[in-house]
Short mmCIF file of C-alpha atoms in Angstrom, two decimals:
data_model
loop_
_atom_site.label_atom_id
_atom_site.label_comp_id
_atom_site.label_asym_id
_atom_site.label_seq_id
_atom_site.Cartn_x
_atom_site.Cartn_y
_atom_site.Cartn_z
CA MET A 27 -54.14 52.56 -10.16
CA GLU A 28 -51.17 53.75 -8.16
CA CYS A 29 -49.22 51.24 -6.06
CA LYS A 30 -47.03 52.36 -3.19
CA ILE A 31 -43.76 50.72 -2.25
CA ILE A 32 -44.13 49.76 1.40
CA ALA A 33 -40.74 48.12 1.98
CA HIS A 34 -37.51 46.78 0.49
CA ILE A 35 -35.85 43.47 1.16
CA GLU A 36 -32.19 43.01 2.05
CA THR A 37 -30.60 39.78 0.79
CA ASP A 38 -27.16 38.42 -0.11
CA PHE A 39 -27.75 38.83 -3.87
CA ASP A 40 -26.70 42.14 -5.43
CA SER A 41 -27.30 40.78 -8.95
CA LYS A 42 -29.92 38.41 -10.34
CA PHE A 43 -27.48 35.66 -11.39
CA GLY A 44 -27.67 32.94 -8.76
CA VAL A 45 -30.97 34.03 -7.25
CA PRO A 46 -33.10 30.86 -6.80
CA ARG A 47 -35.64 30.42 -9.58
CA GLN A 48 -38.43 30.04 -7.03
CA ALA A 49 -38.96 30.94 -3.38
CA GLY A 50 -38.47 28.24 -0.77
CA LEU A 51 -35.95 26.18 -2.74
CA ILE A 52 -33.14 27.24 -0.38
CA PRO A 53 -34.57 27.85 3.11
CA GLU A 54 -31.15 28.81 4.50
CA LEU A 55 -31.17 32.07 2.52
CA GLU A 56 -31.88 34.90 4.96
CA GLY A 57 -33.43 38.30 4.31
CA ARG A 58 -34.66 41.41 6.11
CA ILE A 59 -37.83 43.26 5.13
CA VAL A 60 -37.26 46.91 5.97
CA PHE A 61 -40.29 49.18 5.76
CA GLU A 62 -40.40 52.64 4.27
CA PRO A 63 -40.64 55.37 6.96
CA GLU A 64 -44.39 55.85 6.41
CA TYR A 65 -45.06 52.19 7.21
CA ARG A 66 -42.72 51.69 10.18
CA VAL A 67 -45.66 51.19 12.51
CA ALA A 68 -45.56 48.29 14.95
CA GLU A 69 -49.37 48.11 15.06
CA ALA A 70 -49.39 47.14 11.35
CA LEU A 71 -47.68 43.87 12.30
CA ARG A 72 -49.99 42.97 15.18
CA GLY A 73 -50.87 39.25 14.95
CA LEU A 74 -48.19 38.44 12.38
CA GLU A 75 -46.31 36.38 14.96
CA GLY A 76 -49.06 33.77 14.71
CA TYR A 77 -48.14 32.86 11.14
CA SER A 78 -45.20 30.84 9.85
CA HIS A 79 -45.09 32.09 6.24
CA LEU A 80 -45.83 35.19 4.18
CA TRP A 81 -46.73 36.08 0.63
CA LEU A 82 -44.57 38.89 -0.71
CA ILE A 83 -45.91 40.92 -3.62
CA TRP A 84 -43.02 42.74 -5.22
CA VAL A 85 -41.67 44.52 -8.30
CA PHE A 86 -39.24 43.17 -10.89
CA SER A 87 -37.31 46.43 -10.58
CA GLU A 88 -34.46 45.29 -12.85
CA VAL A 89 -36.94 44.66 -15.65
CA GLU A 90 -38.43 48.11 -15.14
CA MET A 91 -34.97 49.67 -15.39
CA GLN A 92 -34.20 47.64 -18.49
CA LYS A 93 -37.40 48.74 -20.22
CA SER A 94 -36.79 52.33 -19.23
CA SER A 95 -33.27 52.27 -20.68
CA MET A 96 -34.68 50.87 -23.92
CA GLY A 97 -37.45 53.45 -23.98
CA THR A 98 -40.21 50.89 -24.36
CA ASP A 99 -43.18 49.48 -22.46
CA ALA A 100 -43.71 46.71 -25.00
CA TRP A 101 -44.51 43.19 -23.86
CA SER A 102 -44.54 39.84 -25.61
CA PRO A 103 -47.35 37.28 -25.37
CA THR A 104 -44.75 34.48 -25.33
CA VAL A 105 -41.45 34.01 -23.51
CA ARG A 106 -38.60 31.48 -23.53
CA PRO A 107 -38.50 29.75 -20.12
CA PRO A 108 -34.91 28.89 -19.09
CA ARG A 109 -36.19 25.57 -17.78
CA LEU A 110 -37.01 24.59 -21.38
CA GLY A 111 -33.50 25.40 -22.57
CA GLY A 112 -34.32 28.89 -23.78
CA ASN A 113 -35.37 27.66 -27.22
CA LYS A 114 -39.07 26.93 -26.75
CA ARG A 115 -41.78 29.53 -26.34
CA MET A 116 -44.64 29.39 -23.86
CA GLY A 117 -47.42 31.86 -23.14
CA VAL A 118 -46.30 34.50 -20.67
CA PHE A 119 -49.26 33.72 -18.42
CA ALA A 120 -48.19 30.06 -18.29
CA THR A 121 -44.83 31.08 -16.80
CA ARG A 122 -43.36 33.12 -13.97
CA SER A 123 -41.16 35.11 -16.31
CA PRO A 124 -40.31 38.64 -15.09
CA PHE A 125 -41.11 40.00 -18.57
CA ARG A 126 -44.83 40.58 -18.11
CA PRO A 127 -47.36 43.34 -18.84
CA ASN A 128 -47.03 44.32 -15.17
CA PRO A 129 -43.64 43.35 -13.66
CA ILE A 130 -45.06 41.95 -10.42
CA GLY A 131 -43.59 38.99 -8.54
CA LEU A 132 -45.11 36.72 -5.90
CA SER A 133 -43.08 34.76 -3.36
CA CYS A 134 -43.89 32.65 -0.33
CA VAL A 135 -41.25 32.98 2.41
CA GLU A 136 -40.84 31.69 5.95
CA ILE A 137 -41.01 34.11 8.87
CA ALA A 138 -37.79 33.70 10.86
CA GLY A 139 -38.63 36.42 13.35
CA ILE A 140 -39.85 39.97 13.88
CA ASP A 141 -37.55 42.58 15.41
CA PHE A 142 -39.48 45.60 16.68
CA ASN A 143 -36.40 47.40 18.05
CA THR A 144 -34.08 48.29 15.18
CA PRO A 145 -32.85 51.65 13.85
CA ASP A 146 -35.04 50.90 10.81
CA GLY A 147 -38.20 50.37 12.87
CA PRO A 148 -39.98 46.99 12.86
CA VAL A 149 -38.16 44.52 10.61
CA ILE A 150 -39.40 41.12 9.42
CA LEU A 151 -36.71 38.43 9.18
CA VAL A 152 -37.45 35.86 6.48
CA LYS A 153 -35.96 32.71 4.99
CA GLY A 154 -36.14 31.20 1.53
CA ALA A 155 -36.60 34.41 -0.48
CA ASP A 156 -35.87 34.49 -4.22
CA LEU A 157 -35.37 38.27 -4.40
CA MET A 158 -32.42 40.49 -5.17
CA ASN A 159 -31.10 42.86 -2.55
CA GLY A 160 -33.14 46.08 -2.57
CA THR A 161 -36.19 44.65 -4.34
CA PRO A 162 -39.25 46.89 -3.74
CA ILE A 163 -42.18 45.25 -1.97
CA LEU A 164 -45.75 46.33 -2.69
CA ASP A 165 -47.61 44.27 -0.12
CA ILE A 166 -47.32 41.52 2.49
CA LYS A 167 -50.04 38.98 3.19
CA PRO A 168 -50.11 35.96 5.52
CA TYR A 169 -49.90 32.50 3.99
CA LEU A 170 -53.02 30.49 4.90
CA PRO A 171 -52.34 26.73 4.70
CA PHE A 172 -56.02 25.73 4.73
CA THR A 173 -56.64 27.54 1.45
CA ASP A 174 -53.27 28.40 -0.13
CA SER A 175 -51.94 24.83 -0.18
CA ARG A 176 -53.06 22.61 -3.06
CA PRO A 177 -51.06 19.33 -2.85
CA ASP A 178 -52.86 17.84 -5.86
CA ALA A 179 -52.31 20.82 -8.18
CA ARG A 180 -50.64 20.23 -11.57
CA GLY A 181 -47.45 22.07 -12.43
CA GLY A 182 -47.68 22.28 -16.22
CA PHE A 183 -44.37 21.87 -18.07
CA THR A 184 -42.45 22.26 -14.80
CA ASP A 185 -43.65 18.80 -13.72
CA GLN A 186 -41.39 17.35 -16.40
CA THR A 187 -38.45 19.75 -16.08
CA TYR A 188 -37.97 20.20 -12.34
CA THR A 189 -35.52 17.90 -10.59
CA GLN A 190 -34.84 17.64 -6.89
CA LYS A 191 -31.34 16.20 -7.38
CA PRO A 192 -28.71 18.91 -6.73
CA LEU A 193 -25.30 19.10 -8.35
CA GLU A 194 -22.24 18.20 -6.30
CA VAL A 195 -20.40 21.33 -5.11
CA VAL A 196 -16.68 21.46 -4.30
CA ILE A 197 -15.47 24.44 -2.23
CA PRO A 198 -11.72 24.90 -1.62
CA GLU A 199 -10.89 24.51 2.07
CA GLU A 200 -9.10 27.86 2.21
CA PHE A 201 -12.34 29.65 1.37
CA TYR A 202 -13.72 28.92 4.83
CA THR A 203 -10.97 30.97 6.48
CA LEU A 204 -10.55 33.46 3.63
CA TYR A 205 -14.16 34.63 3.67
CA ASN A 206 -16.05 35.56 6.82
CA LEU A 207 -19.41 33.95 6.13
CA LYS A 208 -21.78 32.40 8.65
CA GLU A 209 -22.36 28.66 8.54
CA GLU A 210 -25.89 29.30 7.21
CA GLN A 211 -24.45 31.40 4.39
CA TRP A 212 -22.00 28.68 3.35
CA THR A 213 -24.87 26.19 3.34
CA ALA A 214 -27.01 28.57 1.28
CA LEU A 215 -24.17 29.20 -1.20
CA ARG A 216 -23.61 25.48 -1.61
CA LYS A 217 -27.31 24.95 -2.34
CA VAL A 218 -27.45 27.93 -4.71
CA LEU A 219 -24.64 26.40 -6.75
CA GLY A 220 -26.19 22.95 -6.42
CA GLN A 221 -29.35 24.26 -8.08
CA ASP A 222 -27.17 25.12 -11.12
CA PRO A 223 -27.67 28.87 -11.66
CA ARG A 224 -26.40 28.67 -15.26
CA PRO A 225 -28.82 29.17 -18.16
CA HIS A 226 -30.10 25.71 -19.11
CA TYR A 227 -28.59 26.01 -22.58
CA HIS A 228 -25.03 26.50 -21.25
CA HIS A 229 -23.04 23.26 -21.10
CA ASP A 230 -19.40 24.28 -21.52
CA GLU A 231 -17.19 22.87 -18.77
CA GLN A 232 -14.42 25.34 -19.68
CA ARG A 233 -16.60 28.38 -19.16
CA VAL A 234 -16.07 30.37 -15.96
CA TYR A 235 -19.14 31.89 -14.30
CA GLY A 236 -19.24 34.70 -11.77
CA LEU A 237 -21.60 34.92 -8.83
CA THR A 238 -21.83 37.72 -6.26
CA PHE A 239 -23.03 36.45 -2.89
CA ALA A 240 -22.90 38.31 0.45
CA GLY A 241 -20.76 40.97 -1.18
CA ILE A 242 -18.14 38.45 -2.39
CA ASP A 243 -17.37 37.67 -6.03
CA PHE A 244 -17.14 33.91 -6.50
CA HIS A 245 -16.15 32.15 -9.72
CA PHE A 246 -16.93 28.58 -10.68
CA LYS A 247 -16.95 25.95 -13.41
CA VAL A 248 -19.31 23.02 -13.93
CA THR A 249 -17.99 19.74 -15.32
CA ASP A 250 -19.87 17.59 -17.80
CA GLU A 251 -20.39 15.14 -14.93
CA GLY A 252 -22.36 17.80 -13.04
CA VAL A 253 -19.79 18.83 -10.43
CA VAL A 254 -19.52 22.52 -9.49
CA HIS A 255 -16.01 23.69 -8.63
CA LEU A 256 -15.51 27.03 -6.91
CA LEU A 257 -12.24 28.43 -8.20
CA SER A 258 -9.46 29.59 -5.90
CA GLN A 259 -7.77 32.93 -6.51
CA ALA A 260 -4.71 31.16 -7.88
CA THR A 261 -6.78 29.38 -10.57
#
């Protein structure tokens, strides 16, 4: 079976570090779905304005590149979910790990708008995506609340590991004038850091982490008390 890439998404993440672990966790994150020339047809989006959310079916392109560089198509029946500290194995089909027999991702995003008059043809504006900039998209389907929503569904091991409480984030005041980001981007960055993008087995308050967001390289530390400090250039 041959799958065609119909579009790519543009986001503020040029690397995977910091990308939310699931879609919808940070609704302020904005993205643009830009179609490939063959699919830049306004008629293909007729009726989409009636929906509030979309399912994106996409490719873990970084994983594909990694496998290609290693010269292997091998897969493992078990993986180490970061949410379990990286030291416990679960079946790959019981996780959303990118290391799968077929590197396909699934994300539910909010439709923020549809712009039919751009140099790139019709573009879908979305919020809450958990995709890197340039991620290939295989298909787009409308989210149907009457059948896609299951409020009573069980979440497996994630029911015990997921927490809604974000970390406190401290951003130096000079950053707001130093970097030309929109208010929504500052809010999104604060929430990205509040979700703690570090691997769950990293707990060294002296360690400096780097995060590229909106084309800017940010550096930060996390204290043992759970406070994220963005570091100024003089640090």
